[in-house]
Amino acid sequence: MVECTCITMFFKVYSTLALYFVVHRGFSVVDLLEEARTRRLFAMKRITCHGKSDERVAMREVEVMRAIKHRNIIPLVEYTSITVGHHVQSEDLITEVMLVMPYYCVSVPPTVI
């Protein structure tokens, strides 16, 4: 069974294809997206932030990606931030910063985690 979640960002609707989970490392997860209208594929990096300091680090990554325009660096198509919960003991919010980038199909040998 393929689980599909639809995400709307700046008037574009993307479908996440859970079958095509790309990578999960450290504090982020990269998913494969398909734009609903054009069926183009994109990579979405989801950074989980467990407080304001994590969110500042994630937003700094967004700022740097928006500022750098170079043919050897993957461009940022769009980004958004959503609240996914809150810590029980403290009142800190848990948020996810989502960065959408073009998807480049490259054959990479699997790694052992």
Short mmCIF file of N, CA, C and O in Angstrom, two decimals:
data_model
loop_
_atom_site.label_atom_id
_atom_site.label_comp_id
_atom_site.label_asym_id
_atom_site.label_seq_id
_atom_site.Cartn_x
_atom_site.Cartn_y
_atom_site.Cartn_z
N MET A 1 0.84 -1.18 0.00
CA MET A 1 0.00 0.00 0.00
C MET A 1 0.88 1.24 0.00
O MET A 1 1.79 1.37 0.79
N VAL A 2 0.62 2.15 -0.91
CA VAL A 2 1.37 3.40 -1.00
C VAL A 2 0.57 4.49 -0.30
O VAL A 2 -0.58 4.74 -0.63
N GLU A 3 1.19 5.10 0.70
CA GLU A 3 0.54 6.20 1.42
C GLU A 3 0.88 7.49 0.71
O GLU A 3 2.03 7.76 0.40
N CYS A 4 -0.13 8.30 0.44
CA CYS A 4 0.08 9.56 -0.28
C CYS A 4 -0.44 10.70 0.57
O CYS A 4 -1.56 10.66 1.05
N THR A 5 0.38 11.71 0.76
CA THR A 5 -0.01 12.89 1.50
C THR A 5 0.09 14.08 0.57
O THR A 5 1.08 14.21 -0.13
N CYS A 6 -0.91 14.92 0.55
CA CYS A 6 -0.87 16.11 -0.31
C CYS A 6 -0.44 17.31 0.51
O CYS A 6 -0.89 17.51 1.64
N ILE A 7 0.44 18.11 -0.06
CA ILE A 7 0.97 19.31 0.58
C ILE A 7 0.74 20.47 -0.37
O ILE A 7 1.04 20.36 -1.56
N THR A 8 0.22 21.58 0.14
CA THR A 8 0.03 22.76 -0.68
C THR A 8 1.00 23.84 -0.23
O THR A 8 1.05 24.18 0.95
N MET A 9 1.82 24.32 -1.17
CA MET A 9 2.74 25.41 -0.90
C MET A 9 2.63 26.41 -2.04
O MET A 9 2.80 26.05 -3.19
N PHE A 10 2.34 27.64 -1.72
CA PHE A 10 2.31 28.71 -2.71
C PHE A 10 1.51 28.32 -3.96
O PHE A 10 1.98 28.42 -5.08
N PHE A 11 0.31 27.81 -3.75
CA PHE A 11 -0.64 27.46 -4.80
C PHE A 11 -0.24 26.24 -5.62
O PHE A 11 -0.87 25.94 -6.61
N LYS A 12 0.81 25.53 -5.24
CA LYS A 12 1.16 24.28 -5.91
C LYS A 12 0.80 23.14 -4.98
O LYS A 12 0.99 23.23 -3.77
N VAL A 13 0.28 22.08 -5.52
CA VAL A 13 -0.06 20.91 -4.72
C VAL A 13 0.94 19.81 -5.05
O VAL A 13 1.17 19.48 -6.21
N TYR A 14 1.56 19.27 -4.00
CA TYR A 14 2.52 18.19 -4.15
C TYR A 14 1.98 16.94 -3.48
O TYR A 14 1.30 17.03 -2.47
N SER A 15 2.30 15.82 -4.02
CA SER A 15 1.95 14.54 -3.40
C SER A 15 3.24 13.87 -2.95
O SER A 15 4.16 13.71 -3.74
N THR A 16 3.30 13.50 -1.68
CA THR A 16 4.48 12.75 -1.22
C THR A 16 4.23 11.29 -1.53
O THR A 16 3.14 10.77 -1.32
N LEU A 17 5.24 10.64 -2.04
CA LEU A 17 5.14 9.24 -2.38
C LEU A 17 5.92 8.45 -1.34
O LEU A 17 7.14 8.37 -1.40
N ALA A 18 5.21 7.91 -0.35
CA ALA A 18 5.87 7.22 0.75
C ALA A 18 6.69 6.03 0.27
O ALA A 18 7.66 5.64 0.90
N LEU A 19 6.32 5.47 -0.85
CA LEU A 19 7.05 4.35 -1.41
C LEU A 19 8.47 4.78 -1.79
O LEU A 19 9.40 3.99 -1.75
N TYR A 20 8.62 6.05 -2.12
CA TYR A 20 9.90 6.56 -2.57
C TYR A 20 10.56 7.41 -1.49
O TYR A 20 10.92 8.55 -1.71
N PHE A 21 10.71 6.86 -0.32
CA PHE A 21 11.41 7.50 0.78
C PHE A 21 12.88 7.55 0.40
O PHE A 21 13.49 6.52 0.11
N VAL A 22 13.48 8.72 0.35
CA VAL A 22 14.83 8.86 -0.18
C VAL A 22 15.89 8.61 0.87
O VAL A 22 16.70 7.71 0.75
N VAL A 23 15.91 9.38 1.94
CA VAL A 23 16.97 9.23 2.94
C VAL A 23 16.52 9.80 4.28
O VAL A 23 15.71 10.71 4.33
N HIS A 24 17.03 9.24 5.36
CA HIS A 24 16.76 9.74 6.70
C HIS A 24 18.08 9.80 7.45
O HIS A 24 18.65 8.77 7.77
N ARG A 25 18.59 10.98 7.66
CA ARG A 25 19.88 11.17 8.35
C ARG A 25 19.75 12.30 9.35
O ARG A 25 19.16 13.33 9.06
N GLY A 26 20.33 12.13 10.52
CA GLY A 26 20.40 13.20 11.51
C GLY A 26 19.04 13.76 11.87
O GLY A 26 18.16 13.04 12.31
N PHE A 27 18.87 15.05 11.66
CA PHE A 27 17.65 15.74 12.07
C PHE A 27 16.69 15.98 10.91
O PHE A 27 15.75 16.74 11.06
N SER A 28 16.93 15.37 9.77
CA SER A 28 16.05 15.63 8.65
C SER A 28 15.73 14.35 7.88
O SER A 28 16.41 13.34 8.00
N VAL A 29 14.68 14.45 7.08
CA VAL A 29 14.23 13.36 6.23
C VAL A 29 14.03 13.96 4.84
O VAL A 29 13.54 15.08 4.70
N VAL A 30 14.41 13.22 3.80
CA VAL A 30 14.19 13.68 2.44
C VAL A 30 13.17 12.76 1.79
O VAL A 30 13.33 11.54 1.77
N ASP A 31 12.08 13.35 1.28
CA ASP A 31 11.02 12.61 0.61
C ASP A 31 10.98 13.00 -0.87
O ASP A 31 11.44 14.08 -1.25
N LEU A 32 10.40 12.13 -1.66
CA LEU A 32 10.19 12.41 -3.07
C LEU A 32 8.79 12.98 -3.22
O LEU A 32 7.82 12.42 -2.69
N LEU A 33 8.66 14.10 -3.92
CA LEU A 33 7.36 14.73 -4.18
C LEU A 33 7.05 14.70 -5.65
O LEU A 33 7.95 14.71 -6.49
N GLU A 34 5.77 14.72 -5.95
CA GLU A 34 5.32 14.87 -7.33
C GLU A 34 4.35 16.04 -7.37
O GLU A 34 3.37 16.06 -6.62
N GLU A 35 4.63 17.03 -8.21
CA GLU A 35 3.71 18.15 -8.34
C GLU A 35 2.45 17.65 -9.05
O GLU A 35 2.54 16.98 -10.08
N ALA A 36 1.30 17.93 -8.48
CA ALA A 36 0.04 17.38 -8.97
C ALA A 36 -0.27 17.80 -10.41
O ALA A 36 -0.70 16.99 -11.22
N ARG A 37 -0.03 19.06 -10.74
CA ARG A 37 -0.41 19.57 -12.07
C ARG A 37 0.54 19.10 -13.16
O ARG A 37 0.11 18.63 -14.20
N THR A 38 1.85 19.21 -12.93
CA THR A 38 2.83 18.91 -13.99
C THR A 38 3.43 17.52 -13.87
O THR A 38 4.08 17.05 -14.80
N ARG A 39 3.25 16.86 -12.71
CA ARG A 39 3.81 15.54 -12.43
C ARG A 39 5.34 15.54 -12.39
O ARG A 39 5.96 14.51 -12.49
N ARG A 40 5.93 16.73 -12.24
CA ARG A 40 7.38 16.84 -12.07
C ARG A 40 7.76 16.34 -10.69
O ARG A 40 7.02 16.50 -9.73
N LEU A 41 8.95 15.75 -10.58
CA LEU A 41 9.43 15.23 -9.31
C LEU A 41 10.31 16.26 -8.62
O LEU A 41 11.08 16.96 -9.26
N PHE A 42 10.16 16.32 -7.30
CA PHE A 42 10.95 17.21 -6.46
C PHE A 42 11.41 16.44 -5.23
O PHE A 42 10.81 15.44 -4.84
N ALA A 43 12.48 16.91 -4.61
CA ALA A 43 12.93 16.37 -3.32
C ALA A 43 12.51 17.36 -2.25
O ALA A 43 12.65 18.57 -2.42
N MET A 44 11.97 16.85 -1.14
CA MET A 44 11.59 17.71 -0.03
C MET A 44 12.36 17.29 1.22
O MET A 44 12.24 16.17 1.68
N LYS A 45 13.14 18.21 1.74
CA LYS A 45 13.88 17.97 2.97
C LYS A 45 13.03 18.50 4.12
O LYS A 45 12.67 19.67 4.14
N ARG A 46 12.69 17.61 5.06
CA ARG A 46 11.92 17.99 6.24
C ARG A 46 12.84 18.03 7.45
O ARG A 46 13.42 17.02 7.82
N ILE A 47 13.00 19.20 8.03
CA ILE A 47 13.87 19.38 9.20
C ILE A 47 12.97 19.53 10.43
O ILE A 47 12.18 20.47 10.52
N THR A 48 13.09 18.60 11.38
CA THR A 48 12.31 18.66 12.60
C THR A 48 13.02 19.56 13.60
O THR A 48 14.19 19.37 13.90
N CYS A 49 12.29 20.56 14.11
CA CYS A 49 12.84 21.54 15.04
C CYS A 49 12.16 21.38 16.39
O CYS A 49 10.94 21.48 16.48
N HIS A 50 12.96 21.15 17.44
CA HIS A 50 12.43 20.93 18.78
C HIS A 50 12.56 22.18 19.65
O HIS A 50 12.75 22.07 20.86
N GLY A 51 12.47 23.33 19.06
CA GLY A 51 12.56 24.58 19.80
C GLY A 51 12.98 25.71 18.88
O GLY A 51 13.28 25.52 17.70
N LYS A 52 13.01 26.90 19.44
CA LYS A 52 13.35 28.09 18.65
C LYS A 52 14.77 28.05 18.11
O LYS A 52 15.03 28.50 16.99
N SER A 53 15.72 27.51 18.87
CA SER A 53 17.11 27.48 18.39
C SER A 53 17.24 26.56 17.18
O SER A 53 17.94 26.90 16.21
N ASP A 54 16.57 25.40 17.19
CA ASP A 54 16.58 24.51 16.03
C ASP A 54 15.94 25.19 14.82
O ASP A 54 16.40 25.06 13.70
N GLU A 55 14.86 25.92 15.08
CA GLU A 55 14.16 26.60 13.99
C GLU A 55 15.03 27.69 13.38
O GLU A 55 15.04 27.89 12.17
N ARG A 56 15.80 28.40 14.21
CA ARG A 56 16.72 29.42 13.69
C ARG A 56 17.78 28.80 12.79
O ARG A 56 18.12 29.35 11.74
N VAL A 57 18.30 27.63 13.19
CA VAL A 57 19.31 26.94 12.37
C VAL A 57 18.70 26.52 11.03
O VAL A 57 19.32 26.70 9.98
N ALA A 58 17.49 25.99 11.05
CA ALA A 58 16.82 25.57 9.82
C ALA A 58 16.55 26.77 8.91
O ALA A 58 16.74 26.70 7.69
N MET A 59 16.09 27.87 9.49
CA MET A 59 15.81 29.05 8.69
C MET A 59 17.08 29.68 8.14
O MET A 59 17.08 30.29 7.08
N ARG A 60 18.19 29.51 8.84
CA ARG A 60 19.48 29.97 8.33
C ARG A 60 19.85 29.18 7.07
O ARG A 60 20.37 29.74 6.11
N GLU A 61 19.56 27.88 7.08
CA GLU A 61 19.80 27.07 5.88
C GLU A 61 18.96 27.58 4.71
O GLU A 61 19.44 27.66 3.58
N VAL A 62 17.72 27.95 5.00
CA VAL A 62 16.84 28.51 3.95
C VAL A 62 17.44 29.80 3.41
O VAL A 62 17.51 30.00 2.20
N GLU A 63 17.90 30.69 4.30
CA GLU A 63 18.49 31.96 3.87
C GLU A 63 19.70 31.74 2.97
O GLU A 63 19.86 32.41 1.95
N VAL A 64 20.56 30.81 3.37
CA VAL A 64 21.77 30.54 2.58
C VAL A 64 21.39 29.97 1.21
O VAL A 64 21.93 30.39 0.19
N MET A 65 20.45 29.03 1.19
CA MET A 65 20.04 28.43 -0.09
C MET A 65 19.39 29.46 -1.01
O MET A 65 19.57 29.40 -2.22
N ARG A 66 18.64 30.39 -0.44
CA ARG A 66 18.02 31.44 -1.26
C ARG A 66 19.05 32.42 -1.79
O ARG A 66 18.89 32.98 -2.88
N ALA A 67 20.12 32.64 -1.04
CA ALA A 67 21.12 33.64 -1.42
C ALA A 67 22.10 33.12 -2.48
O ALA A 67 22.60 33.90 -3.28
N ILE A 68 22.37 31.83 -2.48
CA ILE A 68 23.38 31.28 -3.39
C ILE A 68 22.73 30.82 -4.69
O ILE A 68 21.83 29.98 -4.69
N LYS A 69 23.20 31.37 -5.77
CA LYS A 69 22.75 30.96 -7.11
C LYS A 69 23.99 30.50 -7.87
O LYS A 69 24.81 31.31 -8.30
N HIS A 70 24.17 29.19 -8.00
CA HIS A 70 25.34 28.64 -8.67
C HIS A 70 24.94 27.36 -9.37
O HIS A 70 24.12 26.60 -8.84
N ARG A 71 25.50 27.08 -10.51
CA ARG A 71 25.10 25.91 -11.30
C ARG A 71 25.45 24.59 -10.62
O ARG A 71 24.87 23.56 -10.95
N ASN A 72 26.36 24.58 -9.67
CA ASN A 72 26.74 23.35 -8.97
C ASN A 72 26.04 23.17 -7.62
O ASN A 72 26.36 22.25 -6.89
N ILE A 73 25.12 24.06 -7.30
CA ILE A 73 24.39 23.97 -6.03
C ILE A 73 22.91 23.83 -6.33
O ILE A 73 22.34 24.59 -7.12
N ILE A 74 22.29 22.85 -5.70
CA ILE A 74 20.87 22.60 -5.92
C ILE A 74 20.06 23.79 -5.42
O ILE A 74 20.20 24.19 -4.26
N PRO A 75 19.19 24.35 -6.28
CA PRO A 75 18.44 25.54 -5.88
C PRO A 75 17.24 25.18 -4.99
O PRO A 75 16.72 24.07 -5.02
N LEU A 76 16.82 26.15 -4.21
CA LEU A 76 15.62 26.03 -3.38
C LEU A 76 14.44 26.51 -4.21
O LEU A 76 14.41 27.64 -4.68
N VAL A 77 13.45 25.64 -4.40
CA VAL A 77 12.25 26.01 -5.17
C VAL A 77 11.29 26.78 -4.27
O VAL A 77 10.81 27.85 -4.62
N GLU A 78 11.02 26.23 -3.09
CA GLU A 78 10.18 26.90 -2.12
C GLU A 78 10.35 26.23 -0.76
O GLU A 78 10.97 25.18 -0.65
N TYR A 79 9.79 26.86 0.26
CA TYR A 79 9.90 26.33 1.62
C TYR A 79 8.69 26.76 2.43
O TYR A 79 7.96 27.69 2.07
N THR A 80 8.46 26.06 3.52
CA THR A 80 7.41 26.43 4.45
C THR A 80 7.75 25.84 5.81
O THR A 80 8.63 24.99 5.92
N SER A 81 7.05 26.30 6.83
CA SER A 81 7.24 25.80 8.18
C SER A 81 5.86 25.51 8.76
O SER A 81 4.95 26.33 8.63
N ILE A 82 5.70 24.33 9.40
CA ILE A 82 4.43 23.98 10.01
C ILE A 82 4.66 23.51 11.44
O ILE A 82 5.71 23.00 11.77
N THR A 83 3.66 23.69 12.28
CA THR A 83 3.71 23.19 13.65
C THR A 83 3.17 21.76 13.65
O THR A 83 2.09 21.50 13.12
N VAL A 84 3.94 20.84 14.25
CA VAL A 84 3.52 19.44 14.28
C VAL A 84 3.17 18.96 15.69
O VAL A 84 2.67 17.86 15.86
N GLY A 85 3.46 19.77 16.71
CA GLY A 85 3.14 19.37 18.08
C GLY A 85 3.81 20.29 19.09
O GLY A 85 4.31 21.35 18.74
N HIS A 86 3.81 19.84 20.33
CA HIS A 86 4.49 20.60 21.38
C HIS A 86 5.01 19.63 22.43
O HIS A 86 4.50 18.52 22.59
N HIS A 87 6.05 20.05 23.13
CA HIS A 87 6.63 19.23 24.19
C HIS A 87 5.69 19.22 25.39
O HIS A 87 5.09 20.24 25.74
N VAL A 88 5.56 18.07 26.02
CA VAL A 88 4.64 17.93 27.15
C VAL A 88 5.13 18.71 28.36
O VAL A 88 4.37 19.44 28.99
N GLN A 89 6.42 18.60 28.69
CA GLN A 89 6.93 19.24 29.89
C GLN A 89 7.16 20.74 29.71
O GLN A 89 6.98 21.51 30.64
N SER A 90 7.60 21.13 28.55
CA SER A 90 7.78 22.57 28.29
C SER A 90 6.72 23.01 27.29
O SER A 90 5.99 22.21 26.74
N GLU A 91 6.65 24.28 27.06
CA GLU A 91 5.66 24.80 26.11
C GLU A 91 6.27 25.02 24.72
O GLU A 91 5.66 25.67 23.89
N ASP A 92 7.48 24.48 24.48
CA ASP A 92 8.12 24.64 23.18
C ASP A 92 7.33 23.90 22.09
O ASP A 92 6.86 22.79 22.30
N LEU A 93 7.22 24.55 20.96
CA LEU A 93 6.54 23.93 19.83
C LEU A 93 7.52 23.06 19.05
O LEU A 93 8.70 23.36 18.96
N ILE A 94 7.02 21.98 18.49
CA ILE A 94 7.79 21.15 17.56
C ILE A 94 7.31 21.53 16.17
O ILE A 94 6.12 21.44 15.88
N THR A 95 8.23 22.01 15.35
CA THR A 95 7.87 22.42 14.00
C THR A 95 8.68 21.63 12.98
O THR A 95 9.67 20.99 13.31
N GLU A 96 8.22 21.68 11.74
CA GLU A 96 8.97 21.10 10.63
C GLU A 96 9.16 22.19 9.59
O GLU A 96 8.20 22.83 9.17
N VAL A 97 10.41 22.39 9.20
CA VAL A 97 10.72 23.29 8.09
C VAL A 97 10.90 22.41 6.88
O VAL A 97 11.68 21.46 6.91
N MET A 98 10.14 22.68 5.82
CA MET A 98 10.17 21.85 4.62
C MET A 98 10.76 22.65 3.46
O MET A 98 10.28 23.73 3.13
N LEU A 99 11.82 22.11 2.87
CA LEU A 99 12.51 22.74 1.76
C LEU A 99 12.29 21.89 0.51
O LEU A 99 12.58 20.70 0.51
N VAL A 100 11.76 22.50 -0.54
CA VAL A 100 11.50 21.80 -1.80
C VAL A 100 12.59 22.18 -2.80
O VAL A 100 12.86 23.36 -3.01
N MET A 101 13.20 21.15 -3.38
CA MET A 101 14.29 21.34 -4.34
C MET A 101 14.03 20.44 -5.56
O MET A 101 13.29 19.46 -5.44
N PRO A 102 14.63 20.74 -6.70
CA PRO A 102 14.49 19.85 -7.84
C PRO A 102 15.03 18.46 -7.49
O PRO A 102 15.97 18.33 -6.71
N TYR A 103 14.44 17.45 -8.10
CA TYR A 103 14.90 16.08 -7.89
C TYR A 103 15.79 15.69 -9.06
O TYR A 103 15.42 15.84 -10.21
N TYR A 104 16.97 15.22 -8.73
CA TYR A 104 17.91 14.74 -9.74
C TYR A 104 18.10 13.24 -9.52
O TYR A 104 18.52 12.82 -8.45
N CYS A 105 17.76 12.46 -10.52
CA CYS A 105 17.87 11.00 -10.42
C CYS A 105 19.32 10.60 -10.64
O CYS A 105 19.85 10.71 -11.74
N VAL A 106 19.96 10.15 -9.57
CA VAL A 106 21.36 9.73 -9.63
C VAL A 106 21.47 8.37 -8.97
O VAL A 106 20.89 8.14 -7.91
N SER A 107 22.20 7.49 -9.58
CA SER A 107 22.38 6.16 -9.00
C SER A 107 23.49 6.22 -7.96
O SER A 107 24.64 6.53 -8.26
N VAL A 108 23.12 5.94 -6.72
CA VAL A 108 24.07 5.97 -5.60
C VAL A 108 24.04 4.59 -4.94
O VAL A 108 22.97 4.07 -4.66
N PRO A 109 25.19 4.01 -4.67
CA PRO A 109 25.17 2.71 -4.01
C PRO A 109 24.59 2.82 -2.61
O PRO A 109 24.77 3.82 -1.93
N PRO A 110 23.84 1.81 -2.17
CA PRO A 110 23.23 1.87 -0.83
C PRO A 110 24.30 1.87 0.25
O PRO A 110 25.37 1.30 0.09
N THR A 111 23.97 2.54 1.37
CA THR A 111 24.88 2.58 2.50
C THR A 111 24.26 1.85 3.67
O THR A 111 23.04 1.76 3.79
N VAL A 112 25.10 1.34 4.54
CA VAL A 112 24.62 0.66 5.74
C VAL A 112 24.51 1.68 6.85
O VAL A 112 25.45 2.42 7.11
N ILE A 113 23.36 1.71 7.50
CA ILE A 113 23.14 2.68 8.58
C ILE A 113 23.57 2.07 9.89
O ILE A 113 23.29 0.98 10.21
#
